[in-house]
Short mmCIF file of C-alpha atoms and ligand atoms in Angstrom, two decimals:
data_model
loop_
_atom_site.label_atom_id
_atom_site.label_comp_id
_atom_site.label_asym_id
_atom_site.label_seq_id
_atom_site.Cartn_x
_atom_site.Cartn_y
_atom_site.Cartn_z
CA UNK V 17 0.00 0.05 0.20
CA UNK V 18 1.07 3.44 -0.80
CA UNK V 19 0.05 6.97 0.37
CA UNK V 20 -1.60 8.56 -2.72
CA UNK V 21 0.97 11.04 -3.12
CA UNK V 22 2.96 7.99 -4.04
CA UNK V 23 6.40 9.07 -2.00
CA UNK V 24 5.82 6.93 1.19
CA UNK V 25 6.00 3.27 0.88
CA UNK V 26 4.76 1.20 4.11
CA UNK V 27 6.57 -2.05 4.44
CA UNK V 28 4.48 -5.15 5.22
CA UNK V 29 5.95 -4.94 9.23
CA UNK V 30 4.42 -1.71 9.45
CA UNK V 31 1.02 -2.76 8.14
CA UNK V 32 -0.61 -2.89 11.48
CA UNK V 33 -0.01 0.40 12.69
CA UNK V 34 -0.76 1.83 9.18
CA UNK V 35 -3.60 -0.05 8.25
CA UNK V 36 -5.42 1.89 11.15
CA UNK V 37 -4.80 5.13 9.73
CA UNK V 38 -5.91 3.99 6.38
CA UNK V 39 -8.84 5.98 5.91
CA UNK V 40 -7.77 9.52 7.23
CA UNK V 41 -4.11 9.06 5.33
CA UNK V 42 -5.98 8.10 2.09
CA UNK V 43 -4.20 4.76 1.19
CA UNK V 44 -4.05 3.94 -2.30
CA UNK V 45 -3.50 0.13 -3.43
CA UNK V 46 -1.94 0.05 -6.95
CA UNK V 47 -3.16 -2.45 -9.53
CA UNK V 48 -1.20 -2.63 -12.80
CA UNK V 49 -3.16 -3.77 -15.67
CA UNK V 50 -2.01 -5.27 -19.04
CA UNK V 51 -5.00 -5.93 -20.88
CA UNK V 52 -5.97 -5.67 -24.58
CA UNK V 53 -8.30 -2.56 -25.80
CA UNK V 54 -11.18 -4.92 -25.89
CA UNK V 55 -10.86 -6.22 -22.53
CA UNK V 56 -10.02 -3.15 -21.00
CA UNK V 57 -13.33 -1.96 -22.51
CA UNK V 58 -15.40 -4.78 -21.28
CA UNK V 59 -13.55 -4.88 -17.96
CA UNK V 60 -12.50 -1.49 -16.57
CA UNK V 61 -15.65 0.33 -16.89
CA UNK V 62 -16.47 3.84 -15.20
CA UNK V 63 -18.71 2.42 -12.25
CA UNK V 64 -15.52 -0.32 -11.67
CA UNK V 65 -12.82 2.23 -11.52
CA UNK V 66 -15.14 4.79 -9.67
CA UNK V 67 -16.08 2.43 -6.75
CA UNK V 68 -12.23 1.30 -6.41
CA UNK V 69 -11.31 4.67 -6.22
CA UNK V 70 -13.61 4.86 -3.43
CA UNK V 71 -12.29 2.06 -1.79
CA UNK V 72 -8.25 3.24 -2.08
CA UNK V 73 -7.68 1.09 -5.27
CA UNK V 74 -6.02 2.68 -8.03
CA UNK V 75 -5.87 1.00 -11.74
CA UNK V 76 -2.91 1.80 -13.68
CA UNK V 77 -1.85 0.87 -17.19
CA UNK V 78 1.16 -1.03 -17.79
CA UNK V 79 3.36 0.15 -20.79
CA UNK V 80 4.10 -2.53 -22.30
CA UNK V 81 6.98 -0.63 -24.34
CA UNK V 82 8.95 0.06 -20.88
CA UNK V 83 10.50 -2.33 -18.50
CA UNK V 84 7.89 -3.85 -16.01
CA UNK V 85 9.91 -3.38 -13.28
CA UNK V 86 11.11 0.43 -14.23
CA UNK V 87 6.82 0.70 -13.83
CA UNK V 88 4.62 0.97 -10.37
CA UNK V 89 5.21 0.25 -7.59
CA UNK V 90 2.23 -2.13 -7.93
CA UNK V 91 0.54 -4.15 -5.06
CA UNK V 92 -1.09 -6.46 -8.02
CA UNK V 93 -0.84 -7.01 -11.41
CA UNK V 94 -3.55 -7.82 -13.34
CA UNK V 95 -3.16 -9.42 -17.02
CA UNK V 96 -4.47 -11.16 -19.58
CA UNK V 97 -2.25 -11.02 -22.58
CA UNK V 98 -0.94 -13.98 -24.92
CA UNK V 99 2.42 -14.88 -25.94
CA UNK V 100 5.71 -16.43 -24.83
CA UNK V 101 7.26 -12.90 -24.57
CA UNK V 102 4.92 -11.69 -22.48
CA UNK V 103 4.80 -14.94 -20.16
CA UNK V 104 8.65 -14.69 -19.66
CA UNK V 105 8.28 -10.74 -18.47
CA UNK V 106 6.03 -11.63 -16.27
CA UNK V 107 7.87 -14.71 -14.62
CA UNK V 108 11.31 -12.49 -14.57
CA UNK V 109 9.03 -9.89 -12.72
CA UNK V 110 7.37 -12.56 -10.39
CA UNK V 111 10.86 -13.80 -9.40
CA UNK V 112 12.29 -10.09 -9.02
CA UNK V 113 9.03 -8.55 -7.14
CA UNK V 114 7.71 -11.62 -4.83
CA UNK V 115 5.79 -9.01 -3.06
CA UNK V 116 3.68 -8.23 -5.71
CA UNK V 117 0.43 -10.69 -6.28
CA UNK V 118 0.75 -11.53 -10.30
CA UNK V 119 -3.02 -12.43 -11.33
CA UNK V 120 -2.70 -14.96 -12.18
CA UNK V 121 0.84 -16.94 -12.27
CA UNK V 122 1.48 -17.38 -16.29
CA UNK V 123 2.01 -21.36 -16.30
CA UNK V 124 -1.32 -22.10 -14.35
CA UNK V 125 -3.10 -19.71 -17.29
CA UNK V 126 -1.38 -21.99 -20.17
CA UNK V 127 -2.77 -25.18 -18.32
CA UNK V 128 -6.33 -23.82 -19.15
CA UNK V 129 -5.20 -22.95 -22.74
CA UNK V 130 -5.42 -26.25 -23.82
CA UNK V 131 -8.94 -27.91 -23.99
CA UNK V 132 -7.32 -31.32 -22.99
CA UNK V 133 -5.64 -30.16 -19.81
CA UNK V 134 -7.99 -27.23 -18.66
CA UNK V 135 -10.51 -30.11 -17.84
CA UNK V 136 -7.85 -33.01 -16.32
CA UNK V 137 -8.53 -31.27 -12.87
CA UNK V 138 -12.37 -32.02 -12.86
CA UNK V 139 -11.89 -35.35 -14.40
CA UNK V 140 -9.20 -36.07 -11.71
CA UNK V 141 -11.09 -34.86 -9.16
CA UNK V 142 -14.62 -36.98 -9.85
CA UNK V 143 -16.80 -35.22 -7.50
CA UNK V 144 -19.34 -36.51 -6.19
CA UNK V 145 -21.81 -35.27 -2.98
CA UNK V 146 -24.34 -37.11 -1.20
CA UNK V 147 -28.01 -35.26 -2.00
CA UNK V 148 -26.22 -32.78 -4.35
CA UNK V 149 -24.86 -34.64 -7.35
CA UNK V 150 -21.87 -35.62 -9.60
CA UNK V 151 -19.73 -33.35 -11.76
CA UNK V 152 -17.85 -34.88 -14.32
CA UNK V 153 -16.23 -33.95 -17.85
CA UNK V 154 -17.83 -35.26 -21.23
CA UNK V 155 -15.76 -38.28 -22.88
CA UNK V 156 -13.11 -36.85 -25.07
CA UNK V 157 -10.52 -37.94 -27.31
CA UNK V 158 -7.57 -35.41 -28.86
CA UNK V 159 -6.53 -35.52 -32.18
CA UNK V 160 -3.16 -34.30 -32.92
CA UNK V 161 -2.86 -34.88 -36.80
CA UNK V 162 -4.28 -37.25 -39.66
CA UNK V 163 -7.84 -36.55 -39.96
CA UNK V 164 -8.16 -39.79 -41.90
CA UNK V 165 -7.44 -41.73 -38.77
CA UNK V 166 -10.15 -39.93 -36.75
CA UNK V 167 -13.09 -42.33 -37.42
CA UNK V 168 -11.35 -45.32 -36.09
CA UNK V 169 -9.67 -43.40 -33.18
CA UNK V 170 -13.40 -42.36 -32.19
CA UNK V 171 -14.35 -45.94 -32.71
CA UNK V 172 -11.50 -47.31 -30.63
CA UNK V 173 -11.94 -44.98 -27.79
CA UNK V 174 -16.14 -45.71 -27.58
CA UNK V 175 -17.16 -42.42 -28.18
CA UNK V 176 -20.89 -41.68 -29.24
CA UNK V 177 -21.93 -39.37 -31.81
CA UNK V 178 -22.97 -36.58 -32.41
CA UNK V 179 -19.66 -35.26 -31.04
CA UNK V 180 -18.31 -31.55 -30.55
CA UNK V 181 -14.91 -30.82 -32.41
CA UNK V 182 -13.04 -27.93 -30.60
CA UNK V 183 -9.59 -26.76 -31.28
CA UNK V 184 -6.98 -27.80 -28.79
CA UNK V 185 -5.59 -24.63 -28.09
CA UNK V 186 -7.61 -21.63 -27.01
CA UNK V 187 -5.20 -18.39 -27.48
CA UNK V 188 -7.72 -15.72 -27.38
CA UNK V 189 -8.32 -15.61 -31.13
CA UNK V 190 -11.45 -16.19 -33.16
CA UNK V 191 -10.60 -19.51 -34.56
CA UNK V 192 -9.96 -20.93 -31.25
CA UNK V 193 -13.83 -20.68 -30.46
CA UNK V 194 -14.72 -22.26 -33.79
CA UNK V 195 -16.24 -25.38 -32.84
CA UNK V 196 -18.42 -27.73 -34.79
CA UNK V 197 -20.68 -30.81 -34.37
CA UNK V 198 -20.34 -33.82 -36.19
CA UNK V 199 -23.17 -36.16 -36.89
CA UNK V 200 -22.02 -39.28 -38.60
CA UNK V 201 -18.48 -40.90 -38.36
CA UNK V 202 -17.70 -40.51 -42.29
CA UNK V 203 -17.50 -37.08 -42.14
CA UNK V 204 -15.24 -37.06 -38.85
CA UNK V 205 -12.24 -37.03 -41.45
CA UNK V 206 -13.21 -33.47 -42.59
CA UNK V 207 -12.17 -32.47 -39.25
CA UNK V 208 -9.38 -30.30 -38.88
CA UNK V 209 -6.67 -31.34 -36.08
CA UNK V 210 -5.19 -30.44 -33.76
CA UNK V 211 -8.50 -30.89 -31.96
CA UNK V 212 -10.66 -32.29 -28.67
CA UNK V 213 -13.36 -34.37 -29.67
CA UNK V 214 -16.33 -34.29 -27.04
CA UNK V 215 -19.33 -36.00 -26.55
CA UNK V 216 -22.34 -33.74 -27.10
CA UNK V 217 -24.64 -33.81 -24.19
CA UNK V 218 -28.20 -32.91 -24.19
CA UNK V 219 -28.69 -30.12 -21.56
CA UNK V 220 -32.02 -28.68 -22.26
CA UNK V 221 -30.29 -25.75 -24.26
CA UNK V 222 -29.29 -24.15 -21.04
CA UNK V 223 -25.41 -23.45 -19.59
CA UNK V 224 -24.62 -22.46 -16.47
CA UNK V 225 -21.54 -19.96 -16.26
CA UNK V 226 -19.81 -20.02 -12.99
CA UNK V 227 -17.76 -17.05 -12.43
CA UNK V 228 -14.81 -17.46 -9.55
CA UNK V 229 -13.20 -14.30 -8.31
CA UNK V 230 -10.80 -15.97 -5.48
CA UNK V 231 -13.50 -17.21 -3.06
CA UNK V 232 -16.65 -15.48 -4.51
CA UNK V 233 -18.92 -17.35 -6.57
CA UNK V 234 -21.31 -16.22 -8.86
CA UNK V 235 -23.62 -18.21 -11.26
CA UNK V 236 -25.53 -17.15 -14.55
CA UNK V 237 -27.70 -18.67 -16.75
CA UNK V 238 -27.02 -18.69 -20.56
CA UNK V 239 -28.84 -19.97 -23.44
CA UNK V 240 -26.98 -22.85 -25.23
CA UNK V 241 -27.28 -25.60 -27.78
CA UNK V 242 -30.78 -27.27 -28.19
CA UNK V 243 -30.66 -30.71 -27.65
CA UNK V 244 -30.00 -33.59 -30.04
CA UNK V 245 -32.89 -36.43 -30.35
CA UNK V 246 -32.65 -39.53 -31.68
CA UNK V 247 -34.62 -39.03 -34.92
CA UNK V 248 -32.17 -35.96 -36.13
CA UNK V 249 -29.10 -38.30 -35.38
CA UNK V 250 -30.31 -40.79 -37.55
CA UNK V 251 -31.11 -38.35 -40.38
CA UNK V 252 -28.74 -35.62 -39.87
CA UNK V 253 -25.02 -36.39 -41.79
CA UNK V 254 -22.00 -34.24 -42.05
CA UNK V 255 -20.17 -31.48 -39.86
CA UNK V 256 -22.11 -28.46 -38.73
CA UNK V 257 -20.25 -24.98 -37.56
CA UNK V 258 -21.42 -23.87 -34.33
CA UNK V 259 -22.49 -20.79 -33.53
CA UNK V 260 -20.91 -18.70 -30.22
CA UNK V 261 -24.13 -19.11 -28.30
CA UNK V 262 -23.15 -19.05 -24.94
CA UNK V 263 -21.31 -15.49 -25.67
CA UNK V 264 -23.63 -14.02 -28.05
CA UNK V 265 -26.91 -15.13 -26.56
CA UNK V 266 -28.96 -13.20 -24.16
CA UNK V 267 -28.86 -13.95 -20.46
CA UNK V 268 -31.29 -16.61 -19.85
CA UNK V 269 -32.18 -14.99 -16.63
CA UNK V 270 -35.59 -13.93 -17.21
CA UNK V 271 -36.76 -16.72 -19.59
CA UNK V 272 -39.83 -18.86 -18.63
CA UNK V 273 -37.22 -21.92 -18.24
CA UNK V 274 -38.63 -25.53 -17.50
CA UNK V 275 -37.27 -25.26 -13.52
CA UNK V 276 -35.73 -28.95 -14.10
CA UNK V 277 -33.45 -27.48 -16.74
CA UNK V 278 -32.99 -24.06 -15.34
CA UNK V 279 -32.65 -24.94 -11.44
CA UNK V 280 -29.15 -23.66 -10.57
CA UNK V 281 -26.40 -26.28 -9.68
CA UNK V 282 -26.53 -26.66 -5.79
CA UNK V 283 -24.37 -24.32 -3.96
CA UNK V 284 -22.51 -26.76 -1.83
CA UNK V 285 -21.46 -28.75 -5.09
CA UNK V 286 -20.31 -25.51 -6.67
CA UNK V 287 -18.56 -24.44 -3.49
CA UNK V 288 -16.54 -27.57 -3.65
CA UNK V 289 -15.94 -27.66 -7.32
CA UNK V 290 -14.53 -24.04 -7.24
CA UNK V 291 -12.43 -24.67 -4.13
CA UNK V 292 -10.66 -27.80 -5.43
CA UNK V 293 -10.37 -25.99 -8.85
CA UNK V 294 -8.70 -23.14 -7.29
CA UNK V 295 -6.16 -25.21 -5.48
CA UNK V 296 -5.58 -27.84 -8.47
CA UNK V 297 -5.19 -25.14 -11.12
CA UNK V 298 -3.65 -22.12 -8.87
CA UNK V 299 -5.88 -19.74 -10.33
CA UNK V 300 -8.01 -16.88 -9.07
CA UNK V 301 -9.79 -15.72 -11.65
CA UNK V 302 -11.80 -18.23 -13.96
CA UNK V 303 -15.11 -19.27 -14.96
CA UNK V 304 -16.70 -22.58 -15.57
CA UNK V 305 -19.11 -23.55 -18.32
CA UNK V 306 -21.28 -26.38 -16.82
CA UNK V 307 -24.42 -28.43 -17.99
CA UNK V 308 -26.95 -30.65 -16.76
CA UNK V 309 -27.75 -33.86 -18.31
CA UNK V 310 -31.29 -33.46 -19.59
CA UNK V 311 -33.52 -36.01 -17.83
CA UNK V 312 -31.47 -35.98 -14.87
CA UNK V 313 -31.40 -33.40 -11.76
CA UNK V 314 -28.09 -33.93 -10.30
CA UNK V 315 -25.45 -35.27 -13.03
CA UNK V 316 -23.49 -32.29 -14.13
CA UNK V 317 -20.71 -31.75 -16.78
CA UNK V 318 -17.77 -29.15 -17.12
CA UNK V 319 -17.27 -28.34 -20.68
CA UNK V 320 -15.19 -25.05 -20.79
CA UNK V 321 -12.90 -23.10 -18.58
CA UNK V 322 -12.00 -19.62 -19.23
CA UNK V 323 -9.33 -17.75 -17.52
CA UNK V 324 -10.18 -14.17 -16.68
CA UNK V 325 -13.40 -14.28 -18.59
CA UNK V 326 -15.97 -11.49 -18.94
CA UNK V 327 -16.88 -10.57 -15.37
CA UNK V 328 -18.71 -7.44 -16.49
CA UNK V 329 -21.66 -9.92 -17.30
CA UNK V 330 -22.01 -10.49 -13.51
CA UNK V 331 -24.24 -8.16 -11.93
CA UNK V 332 -22.56 -6.17 -9.68
CA UNK V 333 -19.20 -7.24 -10.86
CA UNK V 334 -17.55 -4.17 -9.38
CA UNK V 335 -18.20 -5.00 -6.00
CA UNK V 336 -17.10 -8.45 -6.11
CA UNK V 337 -14.01 -7.79 -7.90
CA UNK V 338 -12.97 -4.61 -5.72
CA UNK V 339 -13.43 -6.67 -2.60
CA UNK V 340 -11.64 -9.36 -3.75
CA UNK V 341 -8.65 -7.14 -4.57
CA UNK V 342 -8.88 -5.45 -0.66
CA UNK V 343 -9.04 -9.16 0.57
CA UNK V 344 -5.93 -10.08 -0.99
CA UNK V 345 -3.68 -7.36 0.38
CA UNK V 346 -5.28 -7.55 3.83
CA UNK V 347 -4.59 -11.37 3.83
CA UNK V 348 -0.88 -10.71 2.61
CA UNK V 349 -0.70 -8.42 5.95
CA UNK V 350 -2.09 -10.90 7.91
CA UNK V 351 0.24 -13.39 6.99
CA UNK V 352 3.04 -10.83 7.67
CA UNK V 353 2.28 -10.49 11.38
O1 5MY I 414 -15.45 -11.01 -24.23
P1 5MY I 414 -16.39 -11.62 -23.36
O2 5MY I 414 -16.71 -10.79 -21.94
O3 5MY I 414 -17.36 -12.50 -23.99
O4 5MY I 414 -15.29 -12.71 -22.26
C1 5MY I 414 -15.09 -14.07 -23.01
C2 5MY I 414 -15.86 -14.95 -22.30
O5 5MY I 414 -16.68 -15.11 -22.29
P2 5MY I 414 -17.57 -15.34 -20.87
O6 5MY I 414 -17.39 -14.38 -19.71
O7 5MY I 414 -17.40 -16.76 -20.77
O8 5MY I 414 -19.27 -15.05 -21.28
C3 5MY I 414 -15.25 -16.18 -23.00
O9 5MY I 414 -15.78 -17.21 -22.41
P3 5MY I 414 -16.19 -18.85 -23.48
O10 5MY I 414 -14.69 -19.38 -23.95
O11 5MY I 414 -17.04 -18.04 -24.63
O12 5MY I 414 -17.07 -19.73 -22.70
C4 5MY I 414 -13.74 -16.17 -23.30
O13 5MY I 414 -13.41 -16.31 -21.76
C5 5MY I 414 -12.80 -15.36 -23.67
O14 5MY I 414 -11.65 -15.01 -23.55
P4 5MY I 414 -11.06 -16.01 -24.64
O15 5MY I 414 -10.92 -15.40 -26.13
O16 5MY I 414 -10.93 -17.33 -24.64
O17 5MY I 414 -9.43 -15.58 -24.36
C6 5MY I 414 -13.69 -13.99 -23.36
O18 5MY I 414 -13.03 -13.22 -23.96
P5 5MY I 414 -12.02 -11.69 -23.44
O19 5MY I 414 -12.97 -10.30 -23.27
O20 5MY I 414 -11.13 -11.94 -22.21
O21 5MY I 414 -11.33 -11.17 -24.78
N1 ADP I 415 -19.81 -31.43 -24.77
C1 ADP I 415 -20.76 -30.72 -24.98
N2 ADP I 415 -22.24 -30.94 -24.95
C2 ADP I 415 -22.88 -30.01 -24.96
N3 ADP I 415 -22.79 -29.02 -25.96
C3 ADP I 415 -21.66 -28.62 -25.72
C4 ADP I 415 -20.61 -29.01 -25.46
N4 ADP I 415 -19.30 -28.50 -25.50
C5 ADP I 415 -20.05 -27.33 -26.19
N5 ADP I 415 -21.02 -27.31 -26.15
C6 ADP I 415 -21.41 -26.01 -26.54
O1 ADP I 415 -21.01 -25.24 -27.04
C7 ADP I 415 -20.45 -24.13 -26.57
C8 ADP I 415 -18.95 -23.69 -26.90
O2 ADP I 415 -18.27 -24.55 -26.29
P1 ADP I 415 -17.15 -24.38 -25.17
O3 ADP I 415 -16.38 -25.50 -25.15
O4 ADP I 415 -17.38 -23.26 -24.12
O5 ADP I 415 -16.29 -23.39 -25.72
P2 ADP I 415 -15.52 -21.79 -26.15
O6 ADP I 415 -14.33 -21.73 -25.15
O7 ADP I 415 -15.19 -21.51 -27.34
O8 ADP I 415 -16.69 -21.33 -25.38
C9 ADP I 415 -20.66 -24.36 -25.48
O9 ADP I 415 -21.02 -23.19 -24.50
C10 ADP I 415 -21.88 -25.09 -25.08
O10 ADP I 415 -23.22 -24.62 -25.74
MG1 MG I 416 -17.40 -21.73 -23.29
MG1 MG I 417 -13.59 -20.96 -23.38
#
């Protein structure tokens, strides 16, 4: 924490004494951010900056053309940029400045930039809570190359059609979100590896987006793909490009939905899942796309995990985020005592 004139830096050892004077001396927490202009516009909205300032948090843009260590000093670095060079800059900075919290560590983010490794933690967890339900991942297979081998590989792995084909790597590009649905075995060889093939799970056209900000969890409903019935499966052939439904569709919060489909996943299940994933992934800022198998009450699947997603779509995100940032610095001081 720093006084607002930026001249006095307070060591963690002095924290207890100084935090008591926080309000009168106008302490400022400095959050350096490195975001694309699109992300800056969607995330750093005036309502967030305004509330942050009131709570003593200042957001400062990181200049990517200058060495990171020459900037700041920062209490927290918030980032969502891609590329090896940026990851290296952040790693070096973390080594040199262990007192700064980097949200989140580059290696942990890399782990969710691959659609196979992103879901590994959920599969390993094999979460099942009495009365609340089970959480798994759809059966899936990775294809690295040779499209002609896909039909046999799918048969060997015992995957059932239809299959969702997803680019293996998620790198923030539009292409990494170009998904398709394959209805018959022979057309699978038209797909372009590297990709993940995942069984399509009927879920009544509603998806749960579980947003995690540190310990806070917020769930919103979105419209998703409609179910595929037996008839369609028998009569359809080919590969169909999927629209980016979950992102483009309006929120399903106010729609008149079947309660069996729309009922949110039980809170205890989400809390346990979030807690485990925070630990296993080493991330504090992420969301989970979750679906409930249609016709069941308690069978859930995680189909996607996103680092630092579109938090502005969560009602009151500015309160959740500023509380989280303050909590981070406070817990650092507690450890220091
Ligand atoms: O742009 P938004 O607000 O829709 O956020 C995107 C997320 O939407 P969501 O909050 O899950 O609805 C989006 O989530 P989905 O993959 O669509 O489920 C991604 O996290 C996307 O980031 P990237 O392109 O994978 O790097 C996110 O894009 P960035 O804003 O981080 O560029
Ligand atoms: N296994 C699946 N079963 C049913 N629907 C799926 C499955 N995987 C993806 N979808 C649908 O496709 C959408 C996009 O897939 P997702 O894995 O979330 O990719 P992205 O990272 O581009 O959001 C999901 O929001 C959901 O509507
Ligand atoms: Mg998604
Ligand atoms: Mg995604």
